[in-house]
PDB file of C-alpha atoms and ligand atoms in Angstrom:
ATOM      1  CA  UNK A   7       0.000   0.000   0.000  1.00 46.00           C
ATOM      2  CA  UNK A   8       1.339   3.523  -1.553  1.00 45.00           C
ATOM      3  CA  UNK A   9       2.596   6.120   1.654  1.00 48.00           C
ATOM      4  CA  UNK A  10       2.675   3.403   4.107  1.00 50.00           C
ATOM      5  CA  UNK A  11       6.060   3.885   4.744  1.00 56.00           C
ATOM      6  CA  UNK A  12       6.745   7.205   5.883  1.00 73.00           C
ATOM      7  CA  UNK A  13       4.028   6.247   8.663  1.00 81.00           C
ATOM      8  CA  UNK A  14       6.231   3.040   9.345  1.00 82.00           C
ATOM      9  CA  UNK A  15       9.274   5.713   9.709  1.00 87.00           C
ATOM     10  CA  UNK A  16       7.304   7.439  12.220  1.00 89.00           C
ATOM     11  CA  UNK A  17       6.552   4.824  14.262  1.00 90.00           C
ATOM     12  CA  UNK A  18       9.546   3.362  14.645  1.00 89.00           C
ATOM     13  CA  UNK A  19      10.839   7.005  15.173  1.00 90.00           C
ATOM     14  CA  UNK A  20       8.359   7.091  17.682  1.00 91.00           C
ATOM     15  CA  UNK A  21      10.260   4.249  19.687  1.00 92.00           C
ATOM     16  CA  UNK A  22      13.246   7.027  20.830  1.00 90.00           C
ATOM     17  CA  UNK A  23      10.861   8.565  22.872  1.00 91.00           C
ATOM     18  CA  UNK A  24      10.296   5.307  25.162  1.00 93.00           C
ATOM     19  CA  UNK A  25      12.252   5.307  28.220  1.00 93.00           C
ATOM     20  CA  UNK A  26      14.547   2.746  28.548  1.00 94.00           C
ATOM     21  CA  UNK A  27      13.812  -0.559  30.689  1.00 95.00           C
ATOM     22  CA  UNK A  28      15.215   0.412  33.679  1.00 95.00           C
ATOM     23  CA  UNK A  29      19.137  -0.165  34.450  1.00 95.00           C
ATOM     24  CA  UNK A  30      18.428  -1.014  37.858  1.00 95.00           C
ATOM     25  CA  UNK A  31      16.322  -4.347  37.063  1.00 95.00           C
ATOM     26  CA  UNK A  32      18.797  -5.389  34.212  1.00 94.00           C
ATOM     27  CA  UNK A  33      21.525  -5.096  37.022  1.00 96.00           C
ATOM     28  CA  UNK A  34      19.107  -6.828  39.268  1.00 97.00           C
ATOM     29  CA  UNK A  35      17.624  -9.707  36.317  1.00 95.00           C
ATOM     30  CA  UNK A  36      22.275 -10.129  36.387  1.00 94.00           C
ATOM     31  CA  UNK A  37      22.244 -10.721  40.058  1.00 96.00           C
ATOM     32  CA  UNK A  38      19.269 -13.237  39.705  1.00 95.00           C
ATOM     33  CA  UNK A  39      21.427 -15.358  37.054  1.00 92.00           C
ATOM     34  CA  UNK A  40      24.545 -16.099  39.295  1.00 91.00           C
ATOM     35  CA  UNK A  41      24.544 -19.783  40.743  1.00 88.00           C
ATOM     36  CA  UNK A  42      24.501 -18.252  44.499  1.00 92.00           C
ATOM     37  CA  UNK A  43      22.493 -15.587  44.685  1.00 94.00           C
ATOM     38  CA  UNK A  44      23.678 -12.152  47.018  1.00 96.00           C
ATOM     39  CA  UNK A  45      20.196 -10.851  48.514  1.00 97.00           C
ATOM     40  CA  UNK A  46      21.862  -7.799  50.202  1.00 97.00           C
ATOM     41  CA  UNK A  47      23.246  -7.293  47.085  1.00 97.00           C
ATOM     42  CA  UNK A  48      20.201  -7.427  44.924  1.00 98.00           C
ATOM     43  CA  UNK A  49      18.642  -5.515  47.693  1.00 98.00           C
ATOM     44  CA  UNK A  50      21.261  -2.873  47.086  1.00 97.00           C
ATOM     45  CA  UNK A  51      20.741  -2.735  43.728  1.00 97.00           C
ATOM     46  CA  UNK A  52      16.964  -2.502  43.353  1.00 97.00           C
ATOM     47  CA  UNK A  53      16.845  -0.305  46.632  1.00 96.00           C
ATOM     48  CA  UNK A  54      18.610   2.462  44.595  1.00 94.00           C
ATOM     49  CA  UNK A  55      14.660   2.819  42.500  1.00 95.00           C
ATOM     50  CA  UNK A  56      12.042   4.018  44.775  1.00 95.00           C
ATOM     51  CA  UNK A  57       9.407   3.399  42.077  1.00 94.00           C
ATOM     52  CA  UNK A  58      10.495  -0.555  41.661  1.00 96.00           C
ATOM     53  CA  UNK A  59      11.076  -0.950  45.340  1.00 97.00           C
ATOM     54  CA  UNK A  60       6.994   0.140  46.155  1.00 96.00           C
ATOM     55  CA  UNK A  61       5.946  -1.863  43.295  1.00 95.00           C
ATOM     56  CA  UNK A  62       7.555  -4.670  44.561  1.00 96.00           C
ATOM     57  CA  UNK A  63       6.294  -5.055  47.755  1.00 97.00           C
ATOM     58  CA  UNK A  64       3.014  -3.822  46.505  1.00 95.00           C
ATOM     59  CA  UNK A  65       2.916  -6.832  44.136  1.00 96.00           C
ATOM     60  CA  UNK A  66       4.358  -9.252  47.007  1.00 96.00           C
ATOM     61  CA  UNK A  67       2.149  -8.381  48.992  1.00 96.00           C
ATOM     62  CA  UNK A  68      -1.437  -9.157  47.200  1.00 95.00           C
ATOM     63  CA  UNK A  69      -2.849 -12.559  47.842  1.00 94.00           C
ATOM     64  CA  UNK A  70      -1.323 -13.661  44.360  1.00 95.00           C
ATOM     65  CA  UNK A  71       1.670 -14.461  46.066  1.00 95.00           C
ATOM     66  CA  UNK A  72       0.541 -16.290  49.192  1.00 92.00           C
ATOM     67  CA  UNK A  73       2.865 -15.061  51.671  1.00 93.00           C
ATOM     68  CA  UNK A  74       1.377 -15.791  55.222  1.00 91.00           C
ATOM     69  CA  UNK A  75       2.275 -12.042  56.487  1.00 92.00           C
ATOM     70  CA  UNK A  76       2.707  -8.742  55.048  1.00 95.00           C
ATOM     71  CA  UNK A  77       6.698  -8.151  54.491  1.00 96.00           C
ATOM     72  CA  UNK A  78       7.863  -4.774  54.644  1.00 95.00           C
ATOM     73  CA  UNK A  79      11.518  -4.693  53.188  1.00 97.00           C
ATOM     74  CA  UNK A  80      13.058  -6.045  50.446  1.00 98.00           C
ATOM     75  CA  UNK A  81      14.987  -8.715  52.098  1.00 97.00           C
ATOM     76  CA  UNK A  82      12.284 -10.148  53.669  1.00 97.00           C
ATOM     77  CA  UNK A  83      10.365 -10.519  50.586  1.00 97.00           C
ATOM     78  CA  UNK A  84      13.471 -12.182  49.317  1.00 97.00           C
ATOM     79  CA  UNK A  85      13.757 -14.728  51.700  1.00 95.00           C
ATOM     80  CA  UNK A  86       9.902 -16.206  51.510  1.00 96.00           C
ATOM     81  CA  UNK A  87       9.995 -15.973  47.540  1.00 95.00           C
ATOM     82  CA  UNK A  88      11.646 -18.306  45.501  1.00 92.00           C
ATOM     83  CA  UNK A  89      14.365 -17.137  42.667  1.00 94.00           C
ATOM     84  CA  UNK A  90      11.636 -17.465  40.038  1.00 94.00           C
ATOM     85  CA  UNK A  91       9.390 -15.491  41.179  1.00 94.00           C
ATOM     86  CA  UNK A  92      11.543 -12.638  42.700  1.00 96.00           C
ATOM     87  CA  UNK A  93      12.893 -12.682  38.911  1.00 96.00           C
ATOM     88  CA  UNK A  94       8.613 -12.378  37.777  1.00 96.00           C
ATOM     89  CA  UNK A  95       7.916  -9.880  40.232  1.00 97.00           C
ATOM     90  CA  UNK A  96      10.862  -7.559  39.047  1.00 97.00           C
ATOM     91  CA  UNK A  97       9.912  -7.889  35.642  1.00 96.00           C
ATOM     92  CA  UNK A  98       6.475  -6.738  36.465  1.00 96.00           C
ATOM     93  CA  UNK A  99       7.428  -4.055  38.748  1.00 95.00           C
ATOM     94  CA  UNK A 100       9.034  -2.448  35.960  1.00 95.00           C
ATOM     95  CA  UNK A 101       6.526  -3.001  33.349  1.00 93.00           C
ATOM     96  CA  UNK A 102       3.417  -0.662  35.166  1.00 91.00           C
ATOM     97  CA  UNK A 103       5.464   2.137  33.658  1.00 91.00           C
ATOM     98  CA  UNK A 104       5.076   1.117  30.431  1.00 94.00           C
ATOM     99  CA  UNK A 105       1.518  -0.673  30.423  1.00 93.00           C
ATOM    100  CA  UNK A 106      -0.545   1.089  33.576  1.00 91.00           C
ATOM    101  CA  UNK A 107      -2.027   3.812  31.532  1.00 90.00           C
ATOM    102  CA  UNK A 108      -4.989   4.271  28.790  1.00 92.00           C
ATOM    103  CA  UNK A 109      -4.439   3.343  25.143  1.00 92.00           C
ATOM    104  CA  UNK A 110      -7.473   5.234  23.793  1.00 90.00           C
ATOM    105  CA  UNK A 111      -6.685   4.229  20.229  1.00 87.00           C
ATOM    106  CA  UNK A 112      -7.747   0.976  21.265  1.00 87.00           C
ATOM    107  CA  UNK A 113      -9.972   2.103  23.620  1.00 87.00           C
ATOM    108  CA  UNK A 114      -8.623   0.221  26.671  1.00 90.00           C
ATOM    109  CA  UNK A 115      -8.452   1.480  30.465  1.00 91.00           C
ATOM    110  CA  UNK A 116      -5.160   1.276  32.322  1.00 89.00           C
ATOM    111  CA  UNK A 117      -6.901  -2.012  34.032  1.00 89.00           C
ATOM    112  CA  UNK A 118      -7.732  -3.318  31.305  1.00 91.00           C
ATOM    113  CA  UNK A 119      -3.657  -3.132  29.655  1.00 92.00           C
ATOM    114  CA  UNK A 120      -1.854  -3.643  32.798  1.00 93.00           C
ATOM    115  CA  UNK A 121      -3.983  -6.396  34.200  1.00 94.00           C
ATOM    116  CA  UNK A 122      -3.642  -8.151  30.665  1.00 95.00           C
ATOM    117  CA  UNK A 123      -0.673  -8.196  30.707  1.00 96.00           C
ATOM    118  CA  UNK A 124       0.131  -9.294  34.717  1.00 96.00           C
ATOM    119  CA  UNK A 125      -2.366 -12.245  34.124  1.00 97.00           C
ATOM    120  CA  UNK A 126      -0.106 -13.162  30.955  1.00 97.00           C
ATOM    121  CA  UNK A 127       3.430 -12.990  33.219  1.00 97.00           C
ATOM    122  CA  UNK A 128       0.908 -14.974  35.683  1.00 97.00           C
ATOM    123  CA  UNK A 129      -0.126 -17.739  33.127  1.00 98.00           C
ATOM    124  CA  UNK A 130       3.240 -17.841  31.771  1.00 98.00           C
ATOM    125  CA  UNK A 131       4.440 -18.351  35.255  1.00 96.00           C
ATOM    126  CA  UNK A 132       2.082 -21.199  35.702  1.00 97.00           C
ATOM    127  CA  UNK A 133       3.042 -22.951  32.504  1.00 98.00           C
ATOM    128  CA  UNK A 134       6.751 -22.440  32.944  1.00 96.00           C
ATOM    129  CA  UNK A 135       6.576 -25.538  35.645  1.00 93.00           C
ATOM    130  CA  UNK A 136       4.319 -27.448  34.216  1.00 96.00           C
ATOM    131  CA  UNK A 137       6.266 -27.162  31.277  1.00 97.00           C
ATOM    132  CA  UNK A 138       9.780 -27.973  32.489  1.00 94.00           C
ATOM    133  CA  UNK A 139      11.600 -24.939  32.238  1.00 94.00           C
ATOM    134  CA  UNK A 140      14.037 -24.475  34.418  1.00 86.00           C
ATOM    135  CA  UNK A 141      15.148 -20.804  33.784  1.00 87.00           C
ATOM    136  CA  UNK A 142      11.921 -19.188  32.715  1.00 94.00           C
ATOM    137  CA  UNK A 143      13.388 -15.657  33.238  1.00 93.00           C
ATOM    138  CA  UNK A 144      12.946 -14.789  29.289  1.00 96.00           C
ATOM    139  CA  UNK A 145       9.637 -16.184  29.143  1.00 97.00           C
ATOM    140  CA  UNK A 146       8.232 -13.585  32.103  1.00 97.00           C
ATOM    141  CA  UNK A 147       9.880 -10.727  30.233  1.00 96.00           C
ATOM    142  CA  UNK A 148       8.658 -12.000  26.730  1.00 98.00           C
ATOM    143  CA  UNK A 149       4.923 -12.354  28.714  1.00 98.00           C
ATOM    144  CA  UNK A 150       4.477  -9.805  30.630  1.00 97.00           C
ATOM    145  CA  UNK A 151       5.868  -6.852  28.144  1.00 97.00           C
ATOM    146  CA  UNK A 152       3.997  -9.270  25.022  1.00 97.00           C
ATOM    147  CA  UNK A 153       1.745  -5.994  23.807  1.00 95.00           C
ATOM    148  CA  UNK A 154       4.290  -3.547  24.618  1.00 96.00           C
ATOM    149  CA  UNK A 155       4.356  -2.564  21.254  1.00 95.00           C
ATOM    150  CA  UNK A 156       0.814  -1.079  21.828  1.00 94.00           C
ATOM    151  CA  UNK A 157       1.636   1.586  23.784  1.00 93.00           C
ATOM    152  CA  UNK A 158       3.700   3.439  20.756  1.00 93.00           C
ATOM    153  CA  UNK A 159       1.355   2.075  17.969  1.00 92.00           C
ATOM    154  CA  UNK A 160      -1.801   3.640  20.131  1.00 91.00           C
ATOM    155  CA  UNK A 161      -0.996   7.285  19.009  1.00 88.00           C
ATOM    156  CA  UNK A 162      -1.165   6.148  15.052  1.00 90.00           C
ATOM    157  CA  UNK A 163      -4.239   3.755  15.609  1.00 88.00           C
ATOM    158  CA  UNK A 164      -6.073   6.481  17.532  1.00 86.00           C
ATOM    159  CA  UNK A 165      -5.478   8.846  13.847  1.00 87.00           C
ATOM    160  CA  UNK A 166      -6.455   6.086  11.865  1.00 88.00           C
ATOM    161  CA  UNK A 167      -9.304   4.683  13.525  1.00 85.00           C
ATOM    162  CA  UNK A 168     -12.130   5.695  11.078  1.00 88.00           C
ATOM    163  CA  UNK A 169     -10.123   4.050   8.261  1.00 92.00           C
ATOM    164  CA  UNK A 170      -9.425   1.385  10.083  1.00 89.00           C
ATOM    165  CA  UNK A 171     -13.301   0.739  11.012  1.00 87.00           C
ATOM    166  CA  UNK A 172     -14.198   1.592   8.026  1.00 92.00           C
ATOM    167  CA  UNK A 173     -11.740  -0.987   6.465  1.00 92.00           C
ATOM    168  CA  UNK A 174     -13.292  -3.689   8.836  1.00 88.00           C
ATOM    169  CA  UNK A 175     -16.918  -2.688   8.004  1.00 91.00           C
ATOM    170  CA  UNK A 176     -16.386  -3.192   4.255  1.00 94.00           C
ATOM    171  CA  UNK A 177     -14.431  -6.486   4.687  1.00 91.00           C
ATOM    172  CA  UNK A 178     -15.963  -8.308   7.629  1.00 86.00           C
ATOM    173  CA  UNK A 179     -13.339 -10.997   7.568  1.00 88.00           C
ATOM    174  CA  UNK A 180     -10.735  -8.880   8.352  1.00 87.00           C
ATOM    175  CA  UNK A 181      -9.384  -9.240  12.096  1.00 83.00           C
ATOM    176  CA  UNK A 182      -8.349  -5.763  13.807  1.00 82.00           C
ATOM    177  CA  UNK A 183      -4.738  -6.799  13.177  1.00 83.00           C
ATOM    178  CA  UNK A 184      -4.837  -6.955   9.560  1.00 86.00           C
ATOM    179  CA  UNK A 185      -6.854  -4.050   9.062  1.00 88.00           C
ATOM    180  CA  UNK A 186      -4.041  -2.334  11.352  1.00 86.00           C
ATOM    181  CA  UNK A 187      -1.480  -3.238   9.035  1.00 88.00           C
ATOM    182  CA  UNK A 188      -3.378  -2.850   6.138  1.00 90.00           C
ATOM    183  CA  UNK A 189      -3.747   1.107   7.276  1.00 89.00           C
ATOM    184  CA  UNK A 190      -0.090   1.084   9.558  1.00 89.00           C
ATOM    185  CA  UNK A 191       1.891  -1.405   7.787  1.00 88.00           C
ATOM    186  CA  UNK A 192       2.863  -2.803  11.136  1.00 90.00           C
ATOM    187  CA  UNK A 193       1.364  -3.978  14.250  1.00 90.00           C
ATOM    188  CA  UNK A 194       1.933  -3.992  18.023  1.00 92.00           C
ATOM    189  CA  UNK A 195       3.883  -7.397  17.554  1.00 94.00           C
ATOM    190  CA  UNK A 196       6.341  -6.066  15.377  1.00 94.00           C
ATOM    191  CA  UNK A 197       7.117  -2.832  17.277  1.00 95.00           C
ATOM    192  CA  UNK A 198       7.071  -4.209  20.659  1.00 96.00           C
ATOM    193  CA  UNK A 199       9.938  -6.836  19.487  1.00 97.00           C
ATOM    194  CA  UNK A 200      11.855  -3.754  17.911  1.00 96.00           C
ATOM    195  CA  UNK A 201      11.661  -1.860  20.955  1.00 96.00           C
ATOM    196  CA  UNK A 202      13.157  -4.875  23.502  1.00 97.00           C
ATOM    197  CA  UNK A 203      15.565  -5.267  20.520  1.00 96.00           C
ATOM    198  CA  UNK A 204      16.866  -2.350  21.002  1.00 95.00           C
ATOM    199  CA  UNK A 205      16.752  -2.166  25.140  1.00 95.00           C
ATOM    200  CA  UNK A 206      19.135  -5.272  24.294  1.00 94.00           C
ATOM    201  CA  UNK A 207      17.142  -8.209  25.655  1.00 95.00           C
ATOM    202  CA  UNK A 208      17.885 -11.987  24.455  1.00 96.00           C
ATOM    203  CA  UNK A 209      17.246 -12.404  21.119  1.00 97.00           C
ATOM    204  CA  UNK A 210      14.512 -15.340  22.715  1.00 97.00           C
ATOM    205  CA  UNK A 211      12.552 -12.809  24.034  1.00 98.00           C
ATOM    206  CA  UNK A 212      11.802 -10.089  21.201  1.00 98.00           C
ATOM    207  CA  UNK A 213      11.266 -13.301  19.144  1.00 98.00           C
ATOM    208  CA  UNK A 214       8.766 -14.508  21.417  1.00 98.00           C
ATOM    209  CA  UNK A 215       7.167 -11.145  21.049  1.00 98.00           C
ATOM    210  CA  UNK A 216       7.574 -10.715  17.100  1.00 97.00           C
ATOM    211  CA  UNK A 217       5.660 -14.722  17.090  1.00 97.00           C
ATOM    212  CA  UNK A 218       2.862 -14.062  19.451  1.00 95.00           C
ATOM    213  CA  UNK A 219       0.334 -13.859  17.019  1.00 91.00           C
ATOM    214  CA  UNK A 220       1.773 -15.192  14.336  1.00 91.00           C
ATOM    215  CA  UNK A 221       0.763 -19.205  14.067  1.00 91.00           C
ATOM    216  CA  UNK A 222       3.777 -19.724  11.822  1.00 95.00           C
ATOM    217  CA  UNK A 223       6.112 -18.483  13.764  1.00 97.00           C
ATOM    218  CA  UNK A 224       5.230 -18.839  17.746  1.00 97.00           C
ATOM    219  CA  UNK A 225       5.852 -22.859  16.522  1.00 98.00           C
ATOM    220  CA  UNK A 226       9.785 -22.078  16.280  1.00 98.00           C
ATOM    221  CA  UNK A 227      10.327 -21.665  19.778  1.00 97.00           C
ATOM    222  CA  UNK A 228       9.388 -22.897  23.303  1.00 97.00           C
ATOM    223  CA  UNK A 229       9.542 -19.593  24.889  1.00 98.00           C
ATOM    224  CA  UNK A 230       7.815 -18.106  21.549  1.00 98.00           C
ATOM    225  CA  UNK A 231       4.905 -21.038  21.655  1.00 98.00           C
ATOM    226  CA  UNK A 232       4.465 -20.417  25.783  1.00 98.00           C
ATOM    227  CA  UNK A 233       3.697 -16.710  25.181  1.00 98.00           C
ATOM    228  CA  UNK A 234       1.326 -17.297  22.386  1.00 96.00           C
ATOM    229  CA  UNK A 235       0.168 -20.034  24.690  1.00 96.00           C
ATOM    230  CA  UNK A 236      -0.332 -17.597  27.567  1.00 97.00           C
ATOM    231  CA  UNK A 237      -1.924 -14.731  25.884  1.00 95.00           C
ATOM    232  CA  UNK A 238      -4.869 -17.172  24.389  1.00 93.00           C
ATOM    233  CA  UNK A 239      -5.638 -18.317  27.497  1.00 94.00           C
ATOM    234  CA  UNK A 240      -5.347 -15.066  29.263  1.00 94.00           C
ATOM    235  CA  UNK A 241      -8.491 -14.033  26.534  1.00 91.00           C
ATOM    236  CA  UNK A 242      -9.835 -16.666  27.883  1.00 90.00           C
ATOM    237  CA  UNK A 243     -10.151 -16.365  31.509  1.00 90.00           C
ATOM    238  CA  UNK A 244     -11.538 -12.969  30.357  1.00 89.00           C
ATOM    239  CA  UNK A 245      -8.777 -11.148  30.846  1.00 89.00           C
ATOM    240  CA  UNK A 246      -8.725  -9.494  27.389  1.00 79.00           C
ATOM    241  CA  UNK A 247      -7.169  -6.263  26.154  1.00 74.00           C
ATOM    242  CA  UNK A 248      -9.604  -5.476  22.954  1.00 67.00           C
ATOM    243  CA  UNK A 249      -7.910  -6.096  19.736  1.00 57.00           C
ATOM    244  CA  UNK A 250      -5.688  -9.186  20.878  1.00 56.00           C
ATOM    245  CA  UNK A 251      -8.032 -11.720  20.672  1.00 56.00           C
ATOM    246  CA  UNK A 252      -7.001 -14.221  17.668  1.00 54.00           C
ATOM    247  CA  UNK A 253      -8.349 -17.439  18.640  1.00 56.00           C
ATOM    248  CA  UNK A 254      -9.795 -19.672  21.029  1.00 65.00           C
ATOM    249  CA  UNK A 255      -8.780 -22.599  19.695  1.00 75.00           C
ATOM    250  CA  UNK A 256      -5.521 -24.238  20.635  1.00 88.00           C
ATOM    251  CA  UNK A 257      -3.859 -25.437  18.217  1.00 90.00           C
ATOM    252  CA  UNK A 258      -2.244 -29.359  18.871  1.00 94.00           C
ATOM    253  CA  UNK A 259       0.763 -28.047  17.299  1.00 96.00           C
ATOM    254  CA  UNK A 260       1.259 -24.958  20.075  1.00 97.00           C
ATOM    255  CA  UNK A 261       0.754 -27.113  22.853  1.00 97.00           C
ATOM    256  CA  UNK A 262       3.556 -29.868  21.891  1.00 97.00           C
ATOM    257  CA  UNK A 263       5.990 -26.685  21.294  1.00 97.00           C
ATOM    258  CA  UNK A 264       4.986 -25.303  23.948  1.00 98.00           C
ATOM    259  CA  UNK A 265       5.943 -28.904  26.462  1.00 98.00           C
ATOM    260  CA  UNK A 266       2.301 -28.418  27.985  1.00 97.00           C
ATOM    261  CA  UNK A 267      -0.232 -31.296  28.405  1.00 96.00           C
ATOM    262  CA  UNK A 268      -3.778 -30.746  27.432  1.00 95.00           C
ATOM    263  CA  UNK A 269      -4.318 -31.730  30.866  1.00 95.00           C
ATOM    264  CA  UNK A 270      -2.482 -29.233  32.418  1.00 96.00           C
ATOM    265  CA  UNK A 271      -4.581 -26.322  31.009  1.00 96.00           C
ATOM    266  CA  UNK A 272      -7.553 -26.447  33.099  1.00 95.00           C
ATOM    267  CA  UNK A 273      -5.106 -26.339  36.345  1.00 97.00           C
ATOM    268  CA  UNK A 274      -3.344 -23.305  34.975  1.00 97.00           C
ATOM    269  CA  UNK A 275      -6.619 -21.412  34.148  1.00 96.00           C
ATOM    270  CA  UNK A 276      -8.037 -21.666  37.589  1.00 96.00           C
ATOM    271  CA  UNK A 277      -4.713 -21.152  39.570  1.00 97.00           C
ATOM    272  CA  UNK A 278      -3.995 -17.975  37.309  1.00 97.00           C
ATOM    273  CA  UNK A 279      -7.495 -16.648  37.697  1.00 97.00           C
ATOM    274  CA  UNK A 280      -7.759 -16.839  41.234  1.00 97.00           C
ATOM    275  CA  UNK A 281      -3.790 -14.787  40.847  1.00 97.00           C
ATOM    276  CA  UNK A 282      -4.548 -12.417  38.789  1.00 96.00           C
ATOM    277  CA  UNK A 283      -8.216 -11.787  40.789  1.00 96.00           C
ATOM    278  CA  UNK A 284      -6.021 -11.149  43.957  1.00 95.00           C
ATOM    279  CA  UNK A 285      -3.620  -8.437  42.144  1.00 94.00           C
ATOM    280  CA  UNK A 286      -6.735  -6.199  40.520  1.00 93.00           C
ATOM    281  CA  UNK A 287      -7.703  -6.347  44.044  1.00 92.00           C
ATOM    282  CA  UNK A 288      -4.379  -5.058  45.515  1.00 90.00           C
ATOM    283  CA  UNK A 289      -3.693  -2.840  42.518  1.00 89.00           C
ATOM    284  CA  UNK A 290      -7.001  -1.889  41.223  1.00 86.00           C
ATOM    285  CA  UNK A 291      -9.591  -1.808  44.445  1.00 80.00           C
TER     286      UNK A 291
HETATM  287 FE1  FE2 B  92      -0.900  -8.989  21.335  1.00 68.89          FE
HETATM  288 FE1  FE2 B  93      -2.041  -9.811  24.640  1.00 68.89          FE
END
């Protein structure tokens, strides 16, 4: 399509203006991959960002993580959480920045974008055992920053919107998605893997994010299959975020990528839903 470009150039442009992920969890995510782990270290380290420090306690300290009594440093939390999931909750304490806020081009409340995307780091969690993985650290970050891409592709969908509807009207086989890169020539996919390309995560992880709704390629990897994996079935406990549904059907193929049993799905579901109920009700209530 004729003048799609220049629009691509500005969107991609449009990724300078993102702030970086922060430096303190990348020093932090480095801590969390040495054999013996340094907790006053790590606490040193993600002490230094007042902003990650409240989100992390706020997140520990919801129901979603079980712990018996509140905790009220950092070290404390340390010592009742496991490696994974002090990895998962640092991850997500950074990624409210990004995804805790309105995307009115697709016409979703911060709740609705954040909570989407906690109860996809929260699937993904859930999967991760069941699935065998013994460092799941790139499948978190792939999960719960999956629709990152949104938040810079917002402002152009918001302009384009009529042409976009109007696209869909006239061709009612057309999903959002390919009526937003009929209009965009991109879509949230394909930015939000750009922009973790360039904050220099694992190659693993912007793949996963490039693949998650694209059947051909979320088969090429196990971390790329348990994202797509993990956003379908976050749709499906009805924790949507608008345009993302693709399907409801899981394909055999995604599954046997992905290392999960059939079985194992209905386990997942309930233990994520009752999660991700527990965080709107710390974060949202
Ligand atoms: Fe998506
Ligand atoms: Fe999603």
């Amino acid at each position: 399509m004729s003048g799609t470009l220049p629009l691509l150039d500005q969107i991609f442009e449009k990724l300078d203006h993102i702030p970086n992920f922060p430096e303190t969890a990348q020093k932090a995510l480095r801590l969390l991959q040495k054999e013996d782990v340094d907790f006053r270290e790590l606490e040193t380290v993600i002490r230094h960002d007042a902003a990650i420090t409240a989100n992390f306690l706020k997140l520990v300290n919801s129901a979603a993580f079980g712990l018996r009594n509140k905790v009220n440093s950092l070290l404390q939390a340390f010592s009742l959480l496991g490696i994974n999931q002090i990895r998962f909750v640092l991850i997500a304490s950074c990624s409210g920045k990004y995804l805790n806020r309105p995307l009115k081009g697709y016409g979703l409340t911060p709740q609705e974008v954040w909570l989407h995307s906690l109860a996809c780091g929260l699937m993904a969690e859930a999967l991760a055992s069941r699935a065998g993985l013994s460092k799941p650290e790139n499948l978190f970050t792939a999960a719960l920053l999956h629709d990152i891409g949104k938040i810079v592709l917002d402002l152009f969908v918001e302009g384009e919107m009529e042409v976009i509807r109007d696209i869909i009207e006239k061709n009612p086989d057309l999903t959002f998605m390919q009526a937003e890169w009929m209009v965009l020539g991109a879509d949230h996919a394909i930015v939000g893997a750009e922009l973790l390309r360039r904050w220099e995560f694992p190659k693993e992880v912007y793949f996963a994010i490039r693949a998650h709704h694209d059947e051909t390629l979320m088969l090429q990897s196990k971390i790329a299959a348990l994202t797509a994996l993990a956003n379908t079935l976050t749709n499906l406990m009805g924790f949507g975020a608008g345009a993302d549904v693709f399907a409801y059907e899981i394909p055999e193929e995604l599954l046997e990528k992905a290392g999960v049993r059939e079985g194992d799905l209905y386990p997942a579901l309930i233990e994520t839903f009752e999660r991700t109920e527990a965080l709107k009700t710390a974060l949202f209530a």
